Amino acid sequence: MDEADVVRRVDQLLDLDPERVAVVLVDFQRDFCEPPGVESGQAGTDANARTALRANEFAAQAARLGVRVIYSQQVLDVDRLTERQRRWEADSTLCLAGSAGAELFVPPVSGAQVVVKHRFDIWQSQQFLDVLADWDIDGLVIGGVELQCCVLHAVLGAEERGFHYVVPQDLVSGIDRCETTSNRAVRDYFRFAHPSPESCSVLLAGWRQRSTTGS
C-alpha cells in the first residue's frame, strides 16, 4: 500500500466520531511480555514488553480524546476448544486459565473493556463482538502481540468485515527470536497490503486537531 493510500485510510478513520473508534490491544499478557516469557524454545520478550508499554500509553492518550479501548486476553481452556484445536494445545502451558501468565502485563486504562478469546483469532470471541456492537464501533486501531498469529488474525478479520482500520507498526510486536524472520515478514506484508503507518503519533495528532477545530 503506497503512502497516499495509507494517508487516505488514516484520514477516513480520523473522520469517524472518536467514540466509534476502538484501540484494540491484542494479548499484551504476562506470558508474552514478561520474563521468562513464552514457552521453551521461544524465549525473548523484550520487544513485546516495550511495545506493550508504548501501546498502553497510546491507548491512555487516545481515551482522553474520546476513543474507546479494548484489551484481549488469550486464555487456554482446552474444554472450550474443538477437537482439532486441542491436539495442538495438549502440551501447552501458555496463558493457562487461572494462571498468572494469562493476566495482562499492562493495567487497563480507565473505561476500557477486557475480552477473552480462547485461541488466536479475536473475531471468534463473542465478548469482543458484543463490545463492538454495544459501542457501535466502526473503526479499529489494532496493536498487540504476536505478529505471526494473533495480530495477523485481528487485521485480516477487520478487513474481511469491512471496518475502517489501521495497524501502526510501533504498536505491534512478536517474540525476539522471530524479529528477522516471521515478524519481519508480517511487518512487510502489513506495509504492502494494509494501512500500516509507521507511528501511532499520526493518529493522536489527527484526533487532537479535530478536537480543537471541531471538524
GROMACS .gro file of C-alpha atoms in nm:
model
  215
    1MET     CA    1   0.000   0.000   0.000
    2ASP     CA    2   0.160   0.328  -0.106
    3GLU     CA    3   0.192   0.629   0.121
    4ALA     CA    4  -0.102   0.813  -0.036
    5ASP     CA    5  -0.331   0.517   0.029
    6VAL     CA    6  -0.216   0.491   0.390
    7VAL     CA    7  -0.281   0.862   0.444
    8ARG     CA    8  -0.627   0.827   0.290
    9ARG     CA    9  -0.715   0.533   0.512
   10VAL     CA   10  -0.588   0.710   0.824
   11ASP     CA   11  -0.795   1.016   0.736
   12GLN     CA   12  -1.105   0.803   0.685
   13LEU     CA   13  -1.064   0.659   1.033
   14LEU     CA   14  -0.999   1.002   1.182
   15ASP     CA   15  -1.318   1.133   1.020
   16LEU     CA   16  -1.522   0.900   1.241
   17ASP     CA   17  -1.658   1.020   1.572
   18PRO     CA   18  -1.382   0.912   1.816
   19GLU     CA   19  -1.639   0.724   2.023
   20ARG     CA   20  -1.692   0.494   1.724
   21VAL     CA   21  -1.322   0.406   1.713
   22ALA     CA   22  -1.163   0.141   1.935
   23VAL     CA   23  -0.798   0.084   2.011
   24VAL     CA   24  -0.777  -0.296   2.020
   25LEU     CA   25  -0.475  -0.425   2.214
   26VAL     CA   26  -0.432  -0.794   2.146
   27ASP     CA   27  -0.284  -1.023   2.411
   28PHE     CA   28  -0.044  -0.795   2.597
   29GLN     CA   29  -0.020  -1.062   2.866
   30ARG     CA   30   0.249  -1.167   3.108
   31ASP     CA   31   0.333  -1.490   2.925
   32PHE     CA   32   0.406  -1.289   2.610
   33CYS     CA   33   0.570  -0.984   2.765
   34GLU     CA   34   0.740  -1.080   3.091
   35PRO     CA   35   1.048  -1.298   3.158
   36PRO     CA   36   1.075  -1.593   3.145
   37GLY     CA   37   0.802  -1.531   2.893
   38VAL     CA   38   0.678  -1.765   2.625
   39GLU     CA   39   0.728  -2.138   2.624
   40SER     CA   40   1.059  -2.319   2.599
   41GLY     CA   41   1.233  -2.256   2.267
   42GLN     CA   42   1.057  -1.925   2.214
   43ALA     CA   43   1.233  -1.711   2.473
   44GLY     CA   44   1.275  -1.339   2.422
   45THR     CA   45   1.006  -1.094   2.525
   46ASP     CA   46   1.193  -0.763   2.545
   47ALA     CA   47   1.037  -0.618   2.229
   48ASN     CA   48   0.691  -0.727   2.335
   49ALA     CA   49   0.732  -0.560   2.674
   50ARG     CA   50   0.844  -0.233   2.518
   51THR     CA   51   0.559  -0.243   2.268
   52ALA     CA   52   0.304  -0.316   2.540
   53LEU     CA   53   0.411  -0.015   2.744
   54ARG     CA   54   0.414   0.211   2.439
   55ALA     CA   55   0.074   0.086   2.320
   56ASN     CA   56  -0.080   0.129   2.663
   57GLU     CA   57   0.038   0.489   2.682
   58PHE     CA   58  -0.105   0.549   2.335
   59ALA     CA   59  -0.436   0.395   2.448
   60ALA     CA   60  -0.445   0.621   2.754
   61GLN     CA   61  -0.392   0.931   2.542
   62ALA     CA   62  -0.647   0.817   2.284
   63ALA     CA   63  -0.903   0.751   2.559
   64ARG     CA   64  -0.866   1.107   2.684
   65LEU     CA   65  -0.962   1.219   2.332
   66GLY     CA   66  -1.281   1.009   2.337
   67VAL     CA   67  -1.158   0.690   2.172
   68ARG     CA   68  -1.265   0.352   2.313
   69VAL     CA   69  -1.016   0.087   2.429
   70ILE     CA   70  -1.044  -0.292   2.424
   71TYR     CA   71  -0.790  -0.543   2.558
   72SER     CA   72  -0.797  -0.910   2.468
   73GLN     CA   73  -0.667  -1.199   2.675
   74GLN     CA   74  -0.588  -1.534   2.520
   75VAL     CA   75  -0.689  -1.786   2.786
   76LEU     CA   76  -0.617  -2.155   2.728
   77ASP     CA   77  -0.904  -2.374   2.842
   78VAL     CA   78  -0.896  -2.694   2.639
   79ASP     CA   79  -1.260  -2.766   2.719
   80ARG     CA   80  -1.351  -2.463   2.508
   81LEU     CA   81  -1.152  -2.575   2.203
   82THR     CA   82  -1.255  -2.801   1.919
   83GLU     CA   83  -1.105  -3.148   1.894
   84ARG     CA   84  -0.870  -3.034   1.619
   85GLN     CA   85  -0.757  -2.731   1.817
   86ARG     CA   86  -0.697  -2.940   2.129
   87ARG     CA   87  -0.444  -3.163   1.954
   88TRP     CA   88  -0.217  -2.863   1.901
   89GLU     CA   89  -0.258  -2.729   2.254
   90ALA     CA   90  -0.239  -3.055   2.452
   91ASP     CA   91   0.108  -2.984   2.593
   92SER     CA   92   0.087  -2.605   2.604
   93THR     CA   93   0.124  -2.409   2.926
   94LEU     CA   94   0.087  -2.069   2.760
   95CYS     CA   95  -0.179  -1.843   2.917
   96LEU     CA   96  -0.348  -2.126   3.101
   97ALA     CA   97  -0.684  -2.039   3.255
   98GLY     CA   98  -0.628  -1.915   3.611
   99SER     CA   99  -0.252  -1.874   3.570
  100ALA     CA  100  -0.051  -1.560   3.636
  101GLY     CA  101   0.077  -1.578   3.280
  102ALA     CA  102  -0.272  -1.519   3.143
  103GLU     CA  103  -0.301  -1.188   3.328
  104LEU     CA  104  -0.249  -0.860   3.144
  105PHE     CA  105   0.105  -0.723   3.152
  106VAL     CA  106  -0.025  -0.366   3.148
  107PRO     CA  107  -0.306  -0.213   3.358
  108PRO     CA  108  -0.617  -0.138   3.151
  109VAL     CA  109  -0.690   0.230   3.105
  110SER     CA  110  -0.999   0.374   3.269
  111GLY     CA  111  -1.321   0.284   3.089
  112ALA     CA  112  -1.166   0.005   2.882
  113GLN     CA  113  -1.322  -0.335   2.823
  114VAL     CA  114  -1.130  -0.662   2.859
  115VAL     CA  115  -1.246  -0.956   2.647
  116VAL     CA  116  -1.137  -1.318   2.649
  117LYS     CA  117  -1.054  -1.535   2.349
  118HIS     CA  118  -0.954  -1.899   2.361
  119ARG     CA  119  -0.706  -1.919   2.076
  120PHE     CA  120  -0.552  -1.691   1.815
  121ASP     CA  121  -0.850  -1.523   1.646
  122ILE     CA  122  -1.011  -1.238   1.838
  123TRP     CA  123  -1.302  -1.245   1.594
  124GLN     CA  124  -1.404  -1.582   1.740
  125SER     CA  125  -1.467  -1.412   2.078
  126GLN     CA  126  -1.834  -1.337   2.132
  127GLN     CA  127  -1.737  -1.095   2.408
  128PHE     CA  128  -1.536  -0.895   2.156
  129LEU     CA  129  -1.819  -0.889   1.903
  130ASP     CA  130  -2.066  -0.782   2.172
  131VAL     CA  131  -1.846  -0.489   2.280
  132LEU     CA  132  -1.808  -0.371   1.921
  133ALA     CA  133  -2.185  -0.384   1.877
  134ASP     CA  134  -2.265  -0.219   2.211
  135TRP     CA  135  -2.029   0.070   2.139
  136ASP     CA  136  -2.129   0.093   1.770
  137ILE     CA  137  -1.765   0.070   1.667
  138ASP     CA  138  -1.678   0.128   1.301
  139GLY     CA  139  -1.304   0.199   1.322
  140LEU     CA  140  -1.021   0.000   1.476
  141VAL     CA  141  -0.661   0.080   1.570
  142ILE     CA  142  -0.500  -0.260   1.608
  143GLY     CA  143  -0.196  -0.326   1.825
  144GLY     CA  144  -0.065  -0.627   2.010
  145VAL     CA  145   0.133  -0.950   2.002
  146GLU     CA  146   0.207  -1.192   1.840
  147LEU     CA  147   0.263  -1.062   1.486
  148GLN     CA  148   0.268  -1.401   1.318
  149CYS     CA  149  -0.062  -1.523   1.461
  150CYS     CA  150  -0.290  -1.319   1.687
  151VAL     CA  151  -0.221  -0.976   1.537
  152LEU     CA  152  -0.245  -1.117   1.185
  153HIS     CA  153  -0.584  -1.274   1.260
  154ALA     CA  154  -0.710  -0.945   1.407
  155VAL     CA  155  -0.608  -0.746   1.099
  156LEU     CA  156  -0.745  -0.993   0.846
  157GLY     CA  157  -1.072  -1.015   1.039
  158ALA     CA  158  -1.112  -0.638   1.038
  159GLU     CA  159  -1.051  -0.626   0.664
  160GLU     CA  160  -1.290  -0.913   0.593
  161ARG     CA  161  -1.570  -0.748   0.793
  162GLY     CA  162  -1.531  -0.407   0.630
  163PHE     CA  163  -1.421  -0.199   0.928
  164HIS     CA  164  -1.212   0.112   0.895
  165TYR     CA  165  -0.883   0.002   1.048
  166VAL     CA  166  -0.515   0.084   1.077
  167VAL     CA  167  -0.228  -0.118   1.225
  168PRO     CA  168   0.057   0.114   1.330
  169GLN     CA  169   0.395  -0.056   1.314
  170ASP     CA  170   0.501   0.074   1.655
  171LEU     CA  171   0.201  -0.089   1.828
  172VAL     CA  172   0.271  -0.447   1.716
  173SER     CA  173   0.544  -0.692   1.806
  174GLY     CA  174   0.649  -1.054   1.828
  175ILE     CA  175   0.893  -1.271   2.019
  176ASP     CA  176   1.252  -1.157   1.981
  177ARG     CA  177   1.387  -1.467   1.806
  178CYS     CA  178   1.147  -1.411   1.513
  179GLU     CA  179   1.238  -1.047   1.453
  180THR     CA  180   1.443  -1.121   1.140
  181THR     CA  181   1.212  -1.394   1.009
  182SER     CA  182   0.835  -1.420   1.058
  183ASN     CA  183   0.798  -1.089   1.243
  184ARG     CA  184   0.968  -0.908   0.957
  185ALA     CA  185   0.760  -1.094   0.701
  186VAL     CA  186   0.433  -0.992   0.866
  187ARG     CA  187   0.550  -0.632   0.911
  188ASP     CA  188   0.634  -0.614   0.542
  189TYR     CA  189   0.301  -0.773   0.449
  190PHE     CA  190   0.118  -0.510   0.652
  191ARG     CA  191   0.314  -0.236   0.473
  192PHE     CA  192   0.237  -0.385   0.131
  193ALA     CA  193  -0.130  -0.470   0.179
  194HIS     CA  194  -0.281  -0.285   0.478
  195PRO     CA  195  -0.299   0.069   0.618
  196SER     CA  196   0.005   0.044   0.842
  197PRO     CA  197   0.158   0.382   0.934
  198GLU     CA  198   0.499   0.363   1.095
  199SER     CA  199   0.389   0.553   1.406
  200CYS     CA  200   0.070   0.588   1.605
  201SER     CA  201   0.158   0.955   1.661
  202VAL     CA  202  -0.022   1.048   1.338
  203LEU     CA  203  -0.348   0.931   1.495
  204LEU     CA  204  -0.304   1.127   1.815
  205ALA     CA  205  -0.216   1.438   1.616
  206GLY     CA  206  -0.524   1.394   1.399
  207TRP     CA  207  -0.762   1.346   1.691
  208ARG     CA  208  -0.615   1.645   1.873
  209GLN     CA  209  -0.653   1.866   1.568
  210ARG     CA  210  -1.014   1.761   1.521
  211SER     CA  211  -1.094   1.818   1.888
  212THR     CA  212  -0.951   2.171   1.858
  213THR     CA  213  -1.116   2.264   1.529
  214GLY     CA  214  -1.439   2.070   1.584
  215SER     CA  215  -1.408   1.914   1.239
   0.00000   0.00000   0.00000
